[in-house]
CSV table of C-alpha atoms in Angstrom, one decimal:
chain,number,residue,atom,x,y,z
A,1,UNK,CA,38.7,153.9,11.2
A,2,UNK,CA,38.1,153.2,14.8
A,3,UNK,CA,40.7,150.8,15.2
A,4,UNK,CA,42.7,151.4,18.6
A,5,UNK,CA,45.6,148.3,17.3
A,6,UNK,CA,45.6,150.6,13.8
A,7,UNK,CA,45.9,153.6,15.8
A,8,UNK,CA,48.9,152.1,18.2
A,9,UNK,CA,50.8,150.4,15.3
A,10,UNK,CA,50.5,153.7,13.4
A,11,UNK,CA,52.4,155.8,16.7
A,12,UNK,CA,54.9,152.9,16.6
A,13,UNK,CA,56.5,153.1,14.1
A,14,UNK,CA,56.3,157.0,13.3
A,15,UNK,CA,58.2,156.5,16.9
A,16,UNK,CA,60.5,153.6,15.2
A,17,UNK,CA,61.0,156.4,12.4
A,18,UNK,CA,61.8,159.1,14.1
A,19,UNK,CA,64.6,157.6,16.6
A,20,UNK,CA,62.1,158.3,19.5
A,21,UNK,CA,63.5,155.9,22.5
A,22,UNK,CA,63.2,155.5,26.4
A,23,UNK,CA,61.5,159.1,28.3
A,24,UNK,CA,60.8,160.2,24.7
A,25,UNK,CA,59.4,157.6,23.7
A,26,UNK,CA,56.9,156.8,26.4
A,27,UNK,CA,55.9,160.9,25.7
A,28,UNK,CA,54.8,160.7,22.1
A,29,UNK,CA,53.0,157.8,23.0
A,30,UNK,CA,51.1,158.7,25.2
A,31,UNK,CA,50.5,163.1,24.8
A,32,UNK,CA,49.7,162.3,21.2
A,33,UNK,CA,47.8,159.1,21.7
A,34,UNK,CA,44.5,159.3,20.0
A,35,UNK,CA,42.5,158.8,22.6
A,36,UNK,CA,43.6,161.1,24.5
A,37,UNK,CA,43.3,164.3,21.9
A,38,UNK,CA,41.9,166.1,24.6
A,39,UNK,CA,43.3,165.7,27.7
A,40,UNK,CA,45.5,168.0,28.9
A,41,UNK,CA,48.8,166.6,30.4
A,42,UNK,CA,47.7,167.2,34.2
A,43,UNK,CA,45.6,163.7,32.9
A,44,UNK,CA,47.8,161.7,31.4
A,45,UNK,CA,50.1,159.1,33.3
A,46,UNK,CA,52.7,158.0,31.8
A,47,UNK,CA,55.7,155.9,33.7
A,48,UNK,CA,58.8,157.6,33.1
A,49,UNK,CA,61.8,155.6,34.3
A,50,UNK,CA,62.8,157.4,37.0
A,51,UNK,CA,59.7,159.5,39.0
A,52,UNK,CA,60.9,163.1,38.3
A,53,UNK,CA,59.5,166.0,40.8
A,54,UNK,CA,57.1,167.4,38.4
A,55,UNK,CA,56.0,165.2,36.2
A,56,UNK,CA,54.0,168.0,34.2
A,57,UNK,CA,57.4,169.9,33.8
A,58,UNK,CA,59.1,166.1,32.7
A,59,UNK,CA,56.7,166.0,29.9
A,60,UNK,CA,56.9,169.7,28.4
A,61,UNK,CA,60.7,168.7,28.8
A,62,UNK,CA,60.9,166.2,26.9
A,63,UNK,CA,58.0,168.0,23.9
A,64,UNK,CA,60.1,171.1,23.6
A,65,UNK,CA,64.1,169.1,24.0
A,66,UNK,CA,62.7,165.6,22.1
A,67,UNK,CA,59.9,166.0,20.5
A,68,UNK,CA,58.6,168.7,18.6
A,69,UNK,CA,62.3,169.6,17.2
A,70,UNK,CA,61.6,166.1,15.2
A,71,UNK,CA,58.6,167.2,14.2
A,72,UNK,CA,59.5,170.3,12.8
A,73,UNK,CA,62.0,169.0,10.3
A,74,UNK,CA,58.9,166.5,9.6
A,75,UNK,CA,56.9,169.1,8.1
A,76,UNK,CA,54.6,170.3,10.9
A,77,UNK,CA,53.4,173.9,11.5
A,78,UNK,CA,54.2,173.9,15.7
A,79,UNK,CA,55.2,177.6,17.2
A,80,UNK,CA,57.2,178.9,18.9
A,81,UNK,CA,55.7,179.0,22.5
A,82,UNK,CA,57.6,181.8,23.5
A,83,UNK,CA,55.2,184.1,25.2
A,84,UNK,CA,54.0,184.3,28.5
A,85,UNK,CA,50.1,183.0,29.4
A,86,UNK,CA,48.5,180.4,28.1
A,87,UNK,CA,48.3,179.4,24.8
A,88,UNK,CA,44.3,179.6,23.1
A,89,UNK,CA,42.2,176.9,23.0
A,90,UNK,CA,43.7,174.3,20.2
A,91,UNK,CA,46.4,177.0,19.5
A,92,UNK,CA,49.0,175.2,21.4
A,93,UNK,CA,52.2,173.1,20.1
A,94,UNK,CA,50.7,170.2,21.4
A,95,UNK,CA,47.4,170.4,19.9
A,96,UNK,CA,49.1,171.6,16.8
A,97,UNK,CA,51.4,168.9,16.5
A,98,UNK,CA,48.2,166.7,17.4
A,99,UNK,CA,46.5,167.5,14.6
A,100,UNK,CA,49.0,167.7,12.1
A,101,UNK,CA,49.8,163.7,13.3
A,102,UNK,CA,46.0,162.8,13.3
A,103,UNK,CA,45.0,164.4,9.9
A,104,UNK,CA,48.1,164.2,7.5
A,105,UNK,CA,50.6,162.5,9.0
A,106,UNK,CA,48.2,159.3,9.7
A,107,UNK,CA,46.1,160.3,6.5
A,108,UNK,CA,49.2,159.1,4.3
A,109,UNK,CA,49.5,156.1,6.8
A,110,UNK,CA,46.4,154.9,6.3
A,111,UNK,CA,46.6,154.7,2.6
A,112,UNK,CA,49.9,152.8,2.3
A,113,UNK,CA,48.8,150.6,4.6
A,114,UNK,CA,45.1,150.1,3.8
A,115,UNK,CA,45.7,147.3,1.5
A,116,UNK,CA,47.6,145.4,4.1
A,117,UNK,CA,45.2,146.6,7.0
A,118,UNK,CA,41.6,145.5,5.1
A,119,UNK,CA,43.7,141.9,3.9
A,120,UNK,CA,44.4,141.4,6.6
A,121,UNK,CA,40.9,142.2,8.9
A,122,UNK,CA,39.6,139.6,6.1
A,123,UNK,CA,41.9,136.9,7.2
A,124,UNK,CA,41.5,135.0,10.0
A,125,UNK,CA,44.7,134.4,11.4
A,126,UNK,CA,43.5,132.1,14.5
A,127,UNK,CA,40.7,130.2,12.1
A,128,UNK,CA,43.6,129.2,9.9
A,129,UNK,CA,45.8,128.3,12.4
A,130,UNK,CA,43.5,126.0,14.0
A,131,UNK,CA,42.6,124.0,11.3
A,132,UNK,CA,45.8,123.6,10.2
A,133,UNK,CA,46.7,122.3,14.3
A,134,UNK,CA,43.7,119.9,13.2
A,135,UNK,CA,44.5,118.5,10.5
A,136,UNK,CA,48.5,117.7,11.9
A,137,UNK,CA,48.8,113.4,12.6
A,138,UNK,CA,49.2,113.6,15.9
A,139,UNK,CA,52.5,111.6,17.6
A,140,UNK,CA,51.1,110.3,20.6
A,141,UNK,CA,53.1,107.2,21.1
A,142,UNK,CA,57.0,106.0,20.5
A,143,UNK,CA,58.1,105.0,17.3
A,144,UNK,CA,61.0,103.8,15.6
A,145,UNK,CA,59.7,106.6,12.3
A,146,UNK,CA,62.1,106.2,9.3
A,147,UNK,CA,63.5,102.1,10.7
A,148,UNK,CA,60.4,100.3,9.2
A,149,UNK,CA,58.8,100.5,13.5
A,150,UNK,CA,56.5,101.5,14.7
A,151,UNK,CA,56.2,100.6,18.6
A,152,UNK,CA,52.6,100.8,20.7
A,153,UNK,CA,54.4,102.7,24.4
A,154,UNK,CA,52.7,105.7,25.5
A,155,UNK,CA,55.7,107.6,27.0
A,156,UNK,CA,55.5,109.6,30.3
A,157,UNK,CA,54.3,113.2,29.8
A,158,UNK,CA,56.6,115.2,32.0
A,159,UNK,CA,59.4,117.3,31.8
A,160,UNK,CA,62.7,118.4,33.9
A,161,UNK,CA,64.4,121.3,33.9
A,162,UNK,CA,68.0,121.3,35.1
A,163,UNK,CA,70.1,124.3,36.7
A,164,UNK,CA,74.1,124.0,37.4
A,165,UNK,CA,74.8,125.7,41.1
A,166,UNK,CA,78.0,125.8,42.8
A,167,UNK,CA,78.0,123.7,45.8
A,168,UNK,CA,80.7,126.2,47.3
A,169,UNK,CA,78.3,128.9,46.7
A,170,UNK,CA,76.4,129.6,50.3
A,171,UNK,CA,79.9,129.2,51.7
A,172,UNK,CA,81.7,132.1,51.3
A,173,UNK,CA,84.7,131.4,53.1
A,174,UNK,CA,85.4,127.7,51.6
A,175,UNK,CA,84.7,129.4,48.1
A,176,UNK,CA,87.6,131.5,48.3
A,177,UNK,CA,89.8,129.3,49.9
A,178,UNK,CA,89.1,126.7,47.1
A,179,UNK,CA,89.8,129.6,44.4
A,180,UNK,CA,92.9,131.2,46.2
A,181,UNK,CA,93.9,126.8,45.7
A,182,UNK,CA,93.3,127.4,41.5
A,183,UNK,CA,91.1,124.4,41.8
A,184,UNK,CA,86.5,125.8,40.4
A,185,UNK,CA,83.6,124.9,43.0
A,186,UNK,CA,82.3,122.1,42.5
A,187,UNK,CA,79.1,121.8,40.1
A,188,UNK,CA,76.2,120.2,41.0
A,189,UNK,CA,72.9,119.6,39.1
A,190,UNK,CA,69.6,120.6,40.1
A,191,UNK,CA,66.7,119.1,38.7
A,192,UNK,CA,62.5,120.5,39.0
A,193,UNK,CA,59.9,118.3,37.2
A,194,UNK,CA,57.4,119.4,35.7
A,195,UNK,CA,53.8,117.3,35.3
A,196,UNK,CA,52.0,118.4,32.4
A,197,UNK,CA,49.7,120.5,33.7
A,198,UNK,CA,52.3,122.8,35.8
A,199,UNK,CA,54.3,123.2,33.0
A,200,UNK,CA,51.5,125.2,30.9
A,201,UNK,CA,49.9,126.8,34.5
A,202,UNK,CA,53.9,128.2,35.5
A,203,UNK,CA,55.8,127.7,32.2
A,204,UNK,CA,53.9,128.8,29.3
A,205,UNK,CA,51.1,130.8,31.0
A,206,UNK,CA,53.0,133.0,33.6
A,207,UNK,CA,56.4,133.2,31.4
A,208,UNK,CA,57.4,135.1,28.0
A,209,UNK,CA,60.8,133.1,27.0
A,210,UNK,CA,61.7,131.1,23.8
A,211,UNK,CA,61.4,127.1,25.1
A,212,UNK,CA,63.8,123.8,23.6
A,213,UNK,CA,62.0,121.0,24.5
A,214,UNK,CA,64.7,117.9,24.2
A,215,UNK,CA,64.9,114.5,24.6
A,216,UNK,CA,65.8,111.1,23.6
A,217,UNK,CA,63.8,109.4,19.5
A,218,UNK,CA,60.4,108.7,20.7
A,219,UNK,CA,60.2,110.6,24.5
A,220,UNK,CA,57.8,113.0,23.5
A,221,UNK,CA,58.7,116.0,22.3
A,222,UNK,CA,56.1,115.6,19.8
A,223,UNK,CA,53.5,115.3,22.1
A,224,UNK,CA,53.9,118.2,24.0
A,225,UNK,CA,54.4,119.9,21.0
A,226,UNK,CA,50.9,119.3,20.4
A,227,UNK,CA,50.1,119.9,23.9
A,228,UNK,CA,51.0,123.2,24.5
A,229,UNK,CA,49.1,124.0,20.5
A,230,UNK,CA,46.4,122.9,22.2
A,231,UNK,CA,46.3,125.0,25.2
A,232,UNK,CA,47.0,128.0,23.7
A,233,UNK,CA,45.2,127.9,20.4
A,234,UNK,CA,42.2,129.7,21.6
A,235,UNK,CA,43.7,132.7,22.7
A,236,UNK,CA,47.9,132.6,19.7
A,237,UNK,CA,47.3,132.1,16.2
A,238,UNK,CA,50.2,129.0,16.7
A,239,UNK,CA,52.3,127.8,13.4
A,240,UNK,CA,53.7,124.5,13.6
A,241,UNK,CA,55.7,123.8,11.2
A,242,UNK,CA,57.9,120.4,10.8
A,243,UNK,CA,61.1,121.5,10.2
A,244,UNK,CA,62.2,119.1,7.6
A,245,UNK,CA,59.9,120.8,4.9
A,246,UNK,CA,61.9,123.3,5.3
A,247,UNK,CA,64.2,122.6,2.4
A,248,UNK,CA,67.4,124.8,2.6
A,249,UNK,CA,64.7,128.0,2.8
A,250,UNK,CA,64.9,130.1,5.8
A,251,UNK,CA,62.3,130.4,8.3
A,252,UNK,CA,61.2,134.0,6.8
A,253,UNK,CA,61.3,132.5,3.1
A,254,UNK,CA,59.8,129.5,4.6
A,255,UNK,CA,56.8,131.5,5.8
A,256,UNK,CA,56.1,134.1,3.4
A,257,UNK,CA,56.8,131.0,0.1
A,258,UNK,CA,55.1,127.7,0.4
A,259,UNK,CA,53.6,128.0,4.4
A,260,UNK,CA,51.8,131.2,3.2
A,261,UNK,CA,51.1,129.1,0.2
A,262,UNK,CA,49.6,126.4,1.5
A,263,UNK,CA,47.5,128.6,4.4
A,264,UNK,CA,45.5,130.2,2.0
A,265,UNK,CA,45.3,128.6,-0.2
A,266,UNK,CA,46.7,130.7,-3.6
A,267,UNK,CA,48.9,129.6,-6.1
A,268,UNK,CA,51.0,133.0,-5.9
A,269,UNK,CA,51.3,135.0,-2.4
A,270,UNK,CA,50.9,138.1,-3.0
A,271,UNK,CA,52.6,141.4,-1.8
A,272,UNK,CA,50.0,142.5,0.2
A,273,UNK,CA,49.4,138.6,1.9
A,274,UNK,CA,52.6,139.1,2.6
A,275,UNK,CA,52.5,141.5,4.0
A,276,UNK,CA,49.4,141.2,6.6
A,277,UNK,CA,51.2,137.8,7.5
A,278,UNK,CA,54.4,140.5,8.6
A,279,UNK,CA,51.4,142.3,10.5
A,280,UNK,CA,50.6,139.5,12.2
A,281,UNK,CA,53.8,139.0,13.6
A,282,UNK,CA,54.3,142.4,14.9
A,283,UNK,CA,51.0,142.1,16.4
A,284,UNK,CA,52.5,139.6,20.2
A,285,UNK,CA,50.0,136.6,18.4
A,286,UNK,CA,52.0,134.4,17.5
A,287,UNK,CA,53.5,131.5,18.3
A,288,UNK,CA,55.9,130.2,16.8
A,289,UNK,CA,55.9,125.7,17.0
A,290,UNK,CA,60.1,124.3,15.3
A,291,UNK,CA,59.1,120.7,15.8
A,292,UNK,CA,62.9,118.7,14.7
A,293,UNK,CA,65.7,120.7,14.6
A,294,UNK,CA,67.4,117.4,14.3
A,295,UNK,CA,66.0,116.9,11.1
A,296,UNK,CA,66.5,120.1,9.3
A,297,UNK,CA,68.5,119.4,5.9
A,298,UNK,CA,71.9,121.4,6.6
A,299,UNK,CA,75.7,121.2,6.8
A,300,UNK,CA,76.3,123.4,9.9
A,301,UNK,CA,74.9,122.9,13.1
A,302,UNK,CA,71.5,122.7,12.9
A,303,UNK,CA,71.0,124.8,16.1
A,304,UNK,CA,73.8,127.6,14.7
A,305,UNK,CA,70.3,127.6,11.3
A,306,UNK,CA,67.7,128.5,14.1
A,307,UNK,CA,69.7,131.0,16.0
A,308,UNK,CA,70.6,132.8,12.2
A,309,UNK,CA,66.3,132.3,11.1
A,310,UNK,CA,65.3,134.1,14.8
A,311,UNK,CA,66.0,137.3,13.6
A,312,UNK,CA,63.5,140.9,11.9
A,313,UNK,CA,60.0,140.2,12.2
A,314,UNK,CA,59.9,136.3,12.9
A,315,UNK,CA,61.9,137.5,16.0
A,316,UNK,CA,58.6,138.9,17.0
A,317,UNK,CA,57.0,135.5,17.8
A,318,UNK,CA,57.0,133.2,20.9
A,319,UNK,CA,58.4,129.8,20.1
A,320,UNK,CA,58.9,126.8,21.3
A,321,UNK,CA,61.1,124.3,20.0
A,322,UNK,CA,61.8,119.9,19.7
A,323,UNK,CA,65.7,118.9,19.3
A,324,UNK,CA,67.0,115.4,19.8
A,325,UNK,CA,69.1,115.3,22.9
A,326,UNK,CA,72.5,114.0,21.4
A,327,UNK,CA,72.3,117.7,18.4
A,328,UNK,CA,71.0,120.0,21.5
A,329,UNK,CA,73.9,118.2,24.0
A,330,UNK,CA,76.7,118.5,21.0
A,331,UNK,CA,76.1,122.9,20.3
A,332,UNK,CA,74.4,123.7,24.6
A,333,UNK,CA,75.0,127.1,23.8
A,334,UNK,CA,73.8,127.4,20.1
A,335,UNK,CA,70.7,129.3,20.7
A,336,UNK,CA,71.7,130.7,24.4
A,337,UNK,CA,68.0,132.4,24.9
A,338,UNK,CA,66.7,129.3,25.0
A,339,UNK,CA,65.5,127.4,28.3
A,340,UNK,CA,66.3,124.4,27.8
A,341,UNK,CA,63.6,120.9,29.3
A,342,UNK,CA,64.5,117.7,29.0
A,343,UNK,CA,61.4,114.9,28.5
A,344,UNK,CA,62.2,111.4,31.1
A,345,UNK,CA,62.9,109.3,30.5
A,346,UNK,CA,61.5,105.5,30.2
A,347,UNK,CA,61.3,103.5,33.5
A,348,UNK,CA,62.2,100.1,33.6
A,349,UNK,CA,59.2,98.5,32.9
A,350,UNK,CA,58.9,100.4,29.7
A,351,UNK,CA,61.7,100.0,28.3
A,352,UNK,CA,61.5,96.3,28.5
A,353,UNK,CA,58.3,96.9,26.3
A,354,UNK,CA,60.1,99.1,23.0
A,355,UNK,CA,62.1,96.1,23.1
A,356,UNK,CA,59.9,93.6,22.8
A,357,UNK,CA,57.6,95.6,20.7
A,358,UNK,CA,61.3,97.0,18.2
A,359,UNK,CA,62.8,93.1,18.6
A,360,UNK,CA,60.2,90.9,18.4
A,361,UNK,CA,61.0,88.7,20.8
A,362,UNK,CA,60.9,89.3,25.1
A,363,UNK,CA,64.9,90.6,26.3
A,364,UNK,CA,66.3,88.0,29.2
A,365,UNK,CA,65.7,90.1,31.7
C-alpha cells in the first residue's frame, strides 16, 4: 500500500526497537526512507546535531559504525565493503540494507499491523470526534450546578497568565546586597491578559504546551474548552472527557473501554479497535480536553492523579484541562509541565446580578 504515514511509522518503530537515537536515528530514517530508495548519499538532506565538515562522510560513519552492525544481527546480509572502488549498482551495503528493510522487514511488519492499519483507515476518527463534540451539552453561563441553582449570567471570556519575577533582577548590585544580608529578593506578579481570539491565535495555534485553565466555579472554564474545541476540531481529533466520568479508572483504561465502547457503539471493543486508538494517539493529531479535575473521585490529590495518568501513549496527546482555583492552588506543582491561565473575575455589576439571581432578592448595596 502506498501510504507515507505507514512507511514513516514502520521506520520509527524499527528505530525505537533497534535503539537508534540522535544522529544515528536521523541517518537511519533519512537514508532508508521509502522515497529515498534510489537517491545517492549526496542528494540526502540530514539535519545533523552539529554541522559536519564532510556531510557524506558523516553519513557513511553512522552507517558503518552504528547502523550496519545492528542490521546484520537482525539478519540483513550486508557485505563487508573492504574492496577498493565503488560497488556495482544495487550491491552497495546501503542498497542491500534498503531492499532487506522494505522487501522483508516491512512485509513482516505489515502483516502483523495490517488489521489495525486497515481498521484505523476505516474509522473516521475526526468525524466521530466532531459528532461527539456536537452532542455535548454546552454551558456558556455561570451556574450553581449541584446546588439546585441556575444563574443566567454571561461570564467574561478572557484569560490571565501570571508570571513571578524578581524586583531586583534588573539591578544586579542591589540583588547581591540583598542576598548578602540573608534576604530574598522581592517577588512581583506580572499578569498578561488574553482576550478570546488573541489566546486562540497566540497560544493555541502557535505553541505546543499542555495548558491548565483555572478559576472559580461558574467563571467560564468549560466555555473556554468549548471555544478551543470549535477552533481546532477541523484540524485535529478532539477528545473531550468530563473527568467525573472516570469513576476510578485511569485515562488509558477509560479510553480503551468506556470511551471506545460508547464512541464506536459496540458491546465490547476488539483488540484491533484498541490498537487503532493507540495508533491514533501516536499520530500527533489528538487533543485531550479534560474538564473538571476537581470533580474526580479520588482519595489523593486529583492533580497528582492526572500527572500519573498522562503516561505512555496517552501522553502523546496535547492536553488542555480545567480545574477550580482552590484545588489548583492547594497543589501548585502538581502538574509542572502545564502552563496555567486563570479566568477573568466577575466585575462588580456581574457580582450583583449573580447574588440577586442566587438568593432571589436584591442585595443591600
